mmCIF file of C-alpha atoms in Angstrom:
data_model
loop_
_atom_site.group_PDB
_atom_site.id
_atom_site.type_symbol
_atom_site.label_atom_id
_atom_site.label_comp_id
_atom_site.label_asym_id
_atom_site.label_seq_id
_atom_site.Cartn_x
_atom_site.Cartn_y
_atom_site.Cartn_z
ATOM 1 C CA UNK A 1 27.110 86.973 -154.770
ATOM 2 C CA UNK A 2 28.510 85.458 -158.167
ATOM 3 C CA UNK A 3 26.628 84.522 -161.270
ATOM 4 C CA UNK A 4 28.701 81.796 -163.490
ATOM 5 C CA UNK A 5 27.400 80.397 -166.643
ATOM 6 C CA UNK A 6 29.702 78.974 -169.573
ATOM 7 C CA UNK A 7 30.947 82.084 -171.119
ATOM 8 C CA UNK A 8 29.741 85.090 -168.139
ATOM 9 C CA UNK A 9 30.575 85.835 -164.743
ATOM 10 C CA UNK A 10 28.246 88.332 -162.365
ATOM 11 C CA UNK A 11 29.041 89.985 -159.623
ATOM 12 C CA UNK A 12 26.939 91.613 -157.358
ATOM 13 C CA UNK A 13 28.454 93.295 -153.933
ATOM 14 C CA UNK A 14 27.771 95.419 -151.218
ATOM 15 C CA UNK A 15 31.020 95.844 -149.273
ATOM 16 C CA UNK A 16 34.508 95.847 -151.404
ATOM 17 C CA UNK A 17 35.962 92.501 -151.770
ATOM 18 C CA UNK A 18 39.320 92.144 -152.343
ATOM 19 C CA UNK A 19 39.791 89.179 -154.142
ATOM 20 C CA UNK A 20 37.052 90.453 -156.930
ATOM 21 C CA UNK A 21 39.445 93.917 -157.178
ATOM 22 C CA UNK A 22 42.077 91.955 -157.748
ATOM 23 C CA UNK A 23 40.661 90.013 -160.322
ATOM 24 C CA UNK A 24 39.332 93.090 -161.591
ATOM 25 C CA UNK A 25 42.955 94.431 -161.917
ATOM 26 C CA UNK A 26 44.251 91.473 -163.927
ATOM 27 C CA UNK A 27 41.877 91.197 -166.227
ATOM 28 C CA UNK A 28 41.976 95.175 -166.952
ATOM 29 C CA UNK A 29 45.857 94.071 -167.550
ATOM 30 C CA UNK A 30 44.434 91.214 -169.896
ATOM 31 C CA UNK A 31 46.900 88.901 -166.794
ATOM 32 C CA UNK A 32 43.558 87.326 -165.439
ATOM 33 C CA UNK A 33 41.447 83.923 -165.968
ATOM 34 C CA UNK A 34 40.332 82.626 -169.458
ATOM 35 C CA UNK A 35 37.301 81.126 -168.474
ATOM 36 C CA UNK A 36 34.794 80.988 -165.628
ATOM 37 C CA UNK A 37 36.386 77.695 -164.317
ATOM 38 C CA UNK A 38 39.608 79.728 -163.825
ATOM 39 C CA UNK A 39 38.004 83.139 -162.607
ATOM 40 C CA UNK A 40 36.215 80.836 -159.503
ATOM 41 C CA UNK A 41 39.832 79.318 -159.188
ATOM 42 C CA UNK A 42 41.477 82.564 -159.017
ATOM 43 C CA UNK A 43 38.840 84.027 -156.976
ATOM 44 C CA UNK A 44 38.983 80.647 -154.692
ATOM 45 C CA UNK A 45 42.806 81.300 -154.261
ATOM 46 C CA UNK A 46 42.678 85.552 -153.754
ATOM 47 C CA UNK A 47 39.845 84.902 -150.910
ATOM 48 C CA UNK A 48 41.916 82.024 -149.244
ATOM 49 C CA UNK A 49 45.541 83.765 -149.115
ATOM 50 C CA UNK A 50 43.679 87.264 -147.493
ATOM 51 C CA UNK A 51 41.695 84.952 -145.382
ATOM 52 C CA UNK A 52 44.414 83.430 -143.995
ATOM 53 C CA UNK A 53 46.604 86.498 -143.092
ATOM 54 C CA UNK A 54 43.746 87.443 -140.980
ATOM 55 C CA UNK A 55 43.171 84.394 -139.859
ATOM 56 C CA UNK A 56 46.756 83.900 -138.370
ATOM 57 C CA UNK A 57 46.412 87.510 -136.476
ATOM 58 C CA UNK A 58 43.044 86.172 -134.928
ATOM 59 C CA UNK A 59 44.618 82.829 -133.857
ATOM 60 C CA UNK A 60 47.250 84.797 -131.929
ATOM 61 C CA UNK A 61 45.005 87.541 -130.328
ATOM 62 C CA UNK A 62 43.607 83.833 -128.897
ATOM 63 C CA UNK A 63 46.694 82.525 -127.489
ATOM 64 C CA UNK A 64 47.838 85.644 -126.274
ATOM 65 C CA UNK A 65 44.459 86.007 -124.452
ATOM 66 C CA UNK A 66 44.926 82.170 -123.209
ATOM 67 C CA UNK A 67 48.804 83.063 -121.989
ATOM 68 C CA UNK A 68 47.750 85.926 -119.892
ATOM 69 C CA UNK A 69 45.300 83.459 -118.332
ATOM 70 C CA UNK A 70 46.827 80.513 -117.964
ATOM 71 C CA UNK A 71 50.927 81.712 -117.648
ATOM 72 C CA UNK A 72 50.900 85.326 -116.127
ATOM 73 C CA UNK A 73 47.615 85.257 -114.079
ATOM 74 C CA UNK A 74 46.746 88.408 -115.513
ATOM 75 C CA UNK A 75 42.845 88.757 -116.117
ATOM 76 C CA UNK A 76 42.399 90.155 -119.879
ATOM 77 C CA UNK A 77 39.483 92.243 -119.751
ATOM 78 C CA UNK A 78 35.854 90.336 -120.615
ATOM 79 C CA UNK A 79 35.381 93.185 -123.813
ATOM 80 C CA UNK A 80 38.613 92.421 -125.433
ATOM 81 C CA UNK A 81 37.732 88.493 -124.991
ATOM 82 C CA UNK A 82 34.116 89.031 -126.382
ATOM 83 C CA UNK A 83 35.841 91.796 -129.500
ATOM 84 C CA UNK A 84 37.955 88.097 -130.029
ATOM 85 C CA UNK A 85 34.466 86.236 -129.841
ATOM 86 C CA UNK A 86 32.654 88.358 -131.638
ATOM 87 C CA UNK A 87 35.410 88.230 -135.024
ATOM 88 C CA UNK A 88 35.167 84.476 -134.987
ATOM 89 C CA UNK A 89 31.338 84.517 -134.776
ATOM 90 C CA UNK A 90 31.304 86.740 -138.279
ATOM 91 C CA UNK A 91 33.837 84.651 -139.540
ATOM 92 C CA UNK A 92 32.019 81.537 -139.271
ATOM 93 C CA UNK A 93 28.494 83.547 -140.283
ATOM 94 C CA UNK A 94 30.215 83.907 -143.836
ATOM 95 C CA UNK A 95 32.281 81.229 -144.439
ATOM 96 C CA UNK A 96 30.131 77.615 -143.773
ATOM 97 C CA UNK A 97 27.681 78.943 -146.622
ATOM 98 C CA UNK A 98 30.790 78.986 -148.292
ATOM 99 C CA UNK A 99 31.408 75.714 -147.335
ATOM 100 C CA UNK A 100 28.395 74.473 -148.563
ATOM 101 C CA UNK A 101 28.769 76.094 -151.694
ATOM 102 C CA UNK A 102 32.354 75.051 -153.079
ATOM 103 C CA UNK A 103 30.575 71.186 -152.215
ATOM 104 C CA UNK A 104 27.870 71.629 -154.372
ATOM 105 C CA UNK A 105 29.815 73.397 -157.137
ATOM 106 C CA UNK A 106 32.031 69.675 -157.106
ATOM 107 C CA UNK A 107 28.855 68.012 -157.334
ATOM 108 C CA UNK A 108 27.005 69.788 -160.454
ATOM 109 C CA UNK A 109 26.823 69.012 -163.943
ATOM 110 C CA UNK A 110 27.552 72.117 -165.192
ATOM 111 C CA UNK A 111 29.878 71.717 -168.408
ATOM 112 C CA UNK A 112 32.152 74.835 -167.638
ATOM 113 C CA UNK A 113 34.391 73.069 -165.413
ATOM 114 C CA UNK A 114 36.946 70.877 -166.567
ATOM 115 C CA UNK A 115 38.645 68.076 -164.396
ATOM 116 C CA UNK A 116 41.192 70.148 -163.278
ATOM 117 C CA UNK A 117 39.197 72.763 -162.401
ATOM 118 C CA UNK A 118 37.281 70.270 -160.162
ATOM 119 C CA UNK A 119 40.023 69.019 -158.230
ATOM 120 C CA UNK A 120 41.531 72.633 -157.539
ATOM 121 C CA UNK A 121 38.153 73.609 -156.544
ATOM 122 C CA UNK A 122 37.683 70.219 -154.160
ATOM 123 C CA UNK A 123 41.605 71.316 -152.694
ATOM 124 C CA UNK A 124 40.093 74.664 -151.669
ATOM 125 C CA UNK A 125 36.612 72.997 -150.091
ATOM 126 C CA UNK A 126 38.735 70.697 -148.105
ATOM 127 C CA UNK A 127 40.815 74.169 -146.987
ATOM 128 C CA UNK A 128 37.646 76.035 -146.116
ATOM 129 C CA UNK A 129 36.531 73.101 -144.362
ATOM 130 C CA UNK A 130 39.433 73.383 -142.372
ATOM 131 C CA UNK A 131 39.368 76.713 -141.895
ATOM 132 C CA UNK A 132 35.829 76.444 -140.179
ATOM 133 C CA UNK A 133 36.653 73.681 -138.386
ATOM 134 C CA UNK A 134 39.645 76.063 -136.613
ATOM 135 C CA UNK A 135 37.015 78.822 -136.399
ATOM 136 C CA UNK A 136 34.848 76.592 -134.215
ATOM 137 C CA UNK A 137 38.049 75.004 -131.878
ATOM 138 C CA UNK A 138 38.976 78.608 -131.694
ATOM 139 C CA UNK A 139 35.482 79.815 -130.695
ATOM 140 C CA UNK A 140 35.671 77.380 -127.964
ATOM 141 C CA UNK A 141 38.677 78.794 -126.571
ATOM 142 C CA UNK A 142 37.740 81.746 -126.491
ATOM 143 C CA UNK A 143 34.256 80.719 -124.364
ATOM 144 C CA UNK A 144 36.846 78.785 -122.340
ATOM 145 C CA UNK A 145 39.079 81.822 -121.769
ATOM 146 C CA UNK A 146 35.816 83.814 -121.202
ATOM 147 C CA UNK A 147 34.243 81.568 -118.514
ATOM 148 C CA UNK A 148 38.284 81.573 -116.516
ATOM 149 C CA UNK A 149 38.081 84.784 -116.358
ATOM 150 C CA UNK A 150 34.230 85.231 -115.032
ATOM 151 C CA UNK A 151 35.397 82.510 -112.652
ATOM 152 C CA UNK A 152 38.291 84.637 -111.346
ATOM 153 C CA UNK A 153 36.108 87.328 -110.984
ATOM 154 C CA UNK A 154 33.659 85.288 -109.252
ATOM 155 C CA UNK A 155 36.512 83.938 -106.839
ATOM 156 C CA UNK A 156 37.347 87.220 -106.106
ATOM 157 C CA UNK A 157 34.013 88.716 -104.927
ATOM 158 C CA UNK A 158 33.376 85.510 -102.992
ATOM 159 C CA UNK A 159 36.560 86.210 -101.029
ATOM 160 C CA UNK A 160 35.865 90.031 -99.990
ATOM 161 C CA UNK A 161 32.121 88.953 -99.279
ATOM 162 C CA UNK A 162 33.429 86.288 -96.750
ATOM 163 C CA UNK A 163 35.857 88.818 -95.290
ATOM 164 C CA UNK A 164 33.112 91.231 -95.208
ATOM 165 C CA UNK A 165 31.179 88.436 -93.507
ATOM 166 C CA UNK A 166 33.799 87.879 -91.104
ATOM 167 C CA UNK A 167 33.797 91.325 -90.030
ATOM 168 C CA UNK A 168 30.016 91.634 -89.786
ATOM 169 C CA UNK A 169 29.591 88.558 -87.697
ATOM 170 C CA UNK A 170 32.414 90.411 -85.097
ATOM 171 C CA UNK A 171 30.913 94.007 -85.233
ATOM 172 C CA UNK A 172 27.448 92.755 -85.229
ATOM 173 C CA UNK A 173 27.113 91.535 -81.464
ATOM 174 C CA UNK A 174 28.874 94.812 -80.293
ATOM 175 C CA UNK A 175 26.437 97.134 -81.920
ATOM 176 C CA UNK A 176 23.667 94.874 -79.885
ATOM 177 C CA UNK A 177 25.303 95.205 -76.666
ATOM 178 C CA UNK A 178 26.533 99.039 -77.290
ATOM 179 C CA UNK A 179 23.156 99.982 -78.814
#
Protein backbone atom coordinates (compact mmCIF):
# COMPACT_ATOMS: atom_id res chain seq x y z
CA UNK A 1 0.00 0.00 0.00
CA UNK A 2 1.56 3.49 -1.10
CA UNK A 3 0.76 6.92 0.17
CA UNK A 4 1.79 9.78 -2.56
CA UNK A 5 1.22 13.38 -1.98
CA UNK A 6 3.36 16.28 -3.68
CA UNK A 7 6.48 16.15 -1.72
CA UNK A 8 5.98 12.38 0.48
CA UNK A 9 5.77 8.91 -0.37
CA UNK A 10 4.36 6.04 2.30
CA UNK A 11 4.82 2.78 2.33
CA UNK A 12 3.19 0.35 4.24
CA UNK A 13 3.97 -3.64 3.67
CA UNK A 14 3.52 -6.88 4.97
CA UNK A 15 5.56 -9.25 2.78
CA UNK A 16 9.05 -7.84 1.21
CA UNK A 17 8.61 -6.28 -2.09
CA UNK A 18 11.25 -6.09 -4.26
CA UNK A 19 10.76 -3.28 -6.29
CA UNK A 20 10.30 -0.95 -2.93
CA UNK A 21 14.02 -2.55 -1.75
CA UNK A 22 15.28 -1.57 -4.68
CA UNK A 23 14.13 1.76 -4.59
CA UNK A 24 15.13 1.76 -1.15
CA UNK A 25 18.75 0.97 -2.28
CA UNK A 26 18.99 3.85 -4.75
CA UNK A 27 17.84 6.36 -2.91
CA UNK A 28 20.22 5.29 0.19
CA UNK A 29 22.89 5.75 -2.85
CA UNK A 30 21.18 9.27 -3.50
CA UNK A 31 20.78 7.14 -7.55
CA UNK A 32 16.88 7.08 -7.03
CA UNK A 33 13.70 9.30 -8.13
CA UNK A 34 13.45 13.13 -7.51
CA UNK A 35 9.96 13.31 -7.02
CA UNK A 36 6.90 11.18 -6.33
CA UNK A 37 5.98 11.20 -10.11
CA UNK A 38 9.34 9.44 -10.70
CA UNK A 39 9.39 7.11 -7.49
CA UNK A 40 5.68 5.58 -8.92
CA UNK A 41 7.61 5.44 -12.35
CA UNK A 42 10.48 3.67 -10.98
CA UNK A 43 8.43 1.59 -8.81
CA UNK A 44 5.98 0.98 -12.01
CA UNK A 45 9.12 -0.22 -13.98
CA UNK A 46 11.01 -2.48 -10.87
CA UNK A 47 7.43 -4.34 -10.36
CA UNK A 48 6.96 -4.89 -14.21
CA UNK A 49 10.62 -6.25 -15.16
CA UNK A 50 10.37 -8.94 -11.84
CA UNK A 51 6.87 -9.56 -12.90
CA UNK A 52 7.70 -10.53 -16.06
CA UNK A 53 10.64 -12.95 -15.35
CA UNK A 54 8.12 -14.84 -13.45
CA UNK A 55 5.71 -14.46 -15.66
CA UNK A 56 7.70 -16.08 -18.62
CA UNK A 57 8.58 -19.27 -16.21
CA UNK A 58 4.71 -19.60 -15.55
CA UNK A 59 3.84 -19.35 -19.28
CA UNK A 60 6.18 -22.28 -19.93
CA UNK A 61 5.25 -24.57 -16.93
CA UNK A 62 1.74 -24.07 -19.21
CA UNK A 63 2.96 -25.20 -22.45
CA UNK A 64 5.00 -27.78 -21.14
CA UNK A 65 1.89 -29.09 -19.28
CA UNK A 66 -0.16 -28.62 -22.75
CA UNK A 67 2.86 -30.63 -24.78
CA UNK A 68 2.74 -33.58 -22.54
CA UNK A 69 -1.00 -33.58 -23.29
CA UNK A 70 -1.45 -32.86 -26.52
CA UNK A 71 2.23 -34.23 -28.22
CA UNK A 72 3.50 -37.13 -25.91
CA UNK A 73 0.16 -38.47 -24.48
CA UNK A 74 1.62 -38.42 -21.22
CA UNK A 75 -1.02 -37.48 -18.41
CA UNK A 76 0.73 -34.66 -16.11
CA UNK A 77 -0.52 -35.26 -12.80
CA UNK A 78 -4.00 -33.16 -11.78
CA UNK A 79 -1.74 -31.46 -8.53
CA UNK A 80 0.98 -30.14 -10.65
CA UNK A 81 -1.88 -28.73 -13.16
CA UNK A 82 -3.91 -27.21 -10.18
CA UNK A 83 -0.01 -25.85 -8.36
CA UNK A 84 -0.06 -24.09 -12.27
CA UNK A 85 -3.79 -22.97 -11.57
CA UNK A 86 -3.46 -22.02 -8.41
CA UNK A 87 -0.14 -19.33 -9.31
CA UNK A 88 -2.26 -17.72 -11.97
CA UNK A 89 -5.29 -17.39 -9.65
CA UNK A 90 -2.90 -15.21 -7.05
CA UNK A 91 -1.54 -13.55 -9.83
CA UNK A 92 -4.64 -12.20 -11.11
CA UNK A 93 -5.98 -11.66 -7.19
CA UNK A 94 -3.16 -8.89 -7.05
CA UNK A 95 -2.70 -7.49 -10.15
CA UNK A 96 -6.46 -6.24 -11.70
CA UNK A 97 -6.64 -3.92 -8.47
CA UNK A 98 -3.59 -2.88 -9.90
CA UNK A 99 -5.13 -2.42 -12.97
CA UNK A 100 -7.66 -0.37 -11.73
CA UNK A 101 -5.39 1.68 -9.93
CA UNK A 102 -2.63 2.86 -12.55
CA UNK A 103 -6.30 3.99 -14.56
CA UNK A 104 -7.39 6.10 -12.01
CA UNK A 105 -3.96 7.54 -11.16
CA UNK A 106 -4.15 8.80 -15.31
CA UNK A 107 -7.39 10.16 -14.54
CA UNK A 108 -6.77 12.44 -11.27
CA UNK A 109 -6.03 15.92 -10.82
CA UNK A 110 -3.42 15.60 -8.63
CA UNK A 111 -0.64 18.32 -9.51
CA UNK A 112 2.44 15.98 -8.78
CA UNK A 113 2.46 14.43 -12.05
CA UNK A 114 3.75 16.05 -14.95
CA UNK A 115 2.85 15.07 -18.65
CA UNK A 116 5.48 12.83 -18.95
CA UNK A 117 4.94 11.20 -16.01
CA UNK A 118 1.36 10.54 -17.28
CA UNK A 119 2.14 8.97 -20.40
CA UNK A 120 4.91 6.59 -18.81
CA UNK A 121 2.41 5.76 -16.27
CA UNK A 122 -0.56 5.14 -19.13
CA UNK A 123 2.52 2.82 -21.10
CA UNK A 124 2.68 0.68 -17.95
CA UNK A 125 -1.46 0.47 -17.47
CA UNK A 126 -1.71 -0.61 -21.00
CA UNK A 127 1.27 -3.39 -19.98
CA UNK A 128 -0.56 -4.52 -16.87
CA UNK A 129 -3.57 -4.68 -18.84
CA UNK A 130 -1.90 -6.98 -20.93
CA UNK A 131 -0.42 -8.82 -18.53
CA UNK A 132 -3.94 -9.74 -17.01
CA UNK A 133 -5.37 -10.28 -20.04
CA UNK A 134 -2.48 -13.30 -20.56
CA UNK A 135 -3.19 -14.30 -16.95
CA UNK A 136 -6.82 -15.00 -17.86
CA UNK A 137 -5.99 -16.85 -21.61
CA UNK A 138 -3.50 -18.69 -19.54
CA UNK A 139 -5.97 -19.61 -16.76
CA UNK A 140 -8.07 -21.03 -19.41
CA UNK A 141 -5.52 -23.30 -20.56
CA UNK A 142 -4.77 -24.50 -17.80
CA UNK A 143 -8.78 -25.47 -16.99
CA UNK A 144 -8.49 -26.82 -20.55
CA UNK A 145 -5.42 -28.94 -19.80
CA UNK A 146 -7.15 -29.84 -16.46
CA UNK A 147 -10.50 -31.06 -17.88
CA UNK A 148 -8.09 -33.41 -20.87
CA UNK A 149 -6.66 -34.90 -18.39
CA UNK A 150 -9.92 -35.73 -16.05
CA UNK A 151 -11.27 -36.86 -19.41
CA UNK A 152 -8.41 -39.34 -19.94
CA UNK A 153 -8.87 -40.51 -16.69
CA UNK A 154 -12.45 -40.84 -17.16
CA UNK A 155 -11.80 -42.82 -20.55
CA UNK A 156 -9.75 -44.99 -18.81
CA UNK A 157 -12.01 -46.22 -15.96
CA UNK A 158 -14.85 -46.49 -18.46
CA UNK A 159 -12.74 -48.98 -20.40
CA UNK A 160 -11.71 -51.45 -17.40
CA UNK A 161 -15.43 -51.10 -16.10
CA UNK A 162 -16.70 -52.40 -19.55
CA UNK A 163 -14.05 -55.13 -19.53
CA UNK A 164 -14.99 -55.85 -16.07
CA UNK A 165 -18.54 -55.90 -17.41
CA UNK A 166 -17.67 -58.17 -20.06
CA UNK A 167 -16.30 -60.61 -17.77
CA UNK A 168 -19.18 -60.43 -15.29
CA UNK A 169 -21.84 -60.92 -17.87
CA UNK A 170 -19.66 -64.43 -18.89
CA UNK A 171 -18.94 -65.63 -15.26
CA UNK A 172 -22.27 -64.62 -14.07
CA UNK A 173 -24.54 -67.41 -15.76
CA UNK A 174 -21.92 -70.11 -14.70
CA UNK A 175 -22.04 -69.30 -11.05
CA UNK A 176 -26.09 -69.77 -11.57
CA UNK A 177 -25.83 -73.01 -13.16
CA UNK A 178 -22.68 -74.27 -10.90
CA UNK A 179 -24.27 -72.84 -7.72
Amino acid sequence: RCFFSEKLVITVRKYKIFSIVNLKEALLREKGPFDCGEFLLEYSKFAIDNLANELKKLELQIESLEDMIVEAGIKPSLSSVMDTRRSILHYLRHLEPQCEVYKSIQTSQVTWLNATTRLHLQEYHHNLCRIVGDLQSWKDRARLAHEEISSLTNNKINQKLYILAILTAIFLPLSFLTG
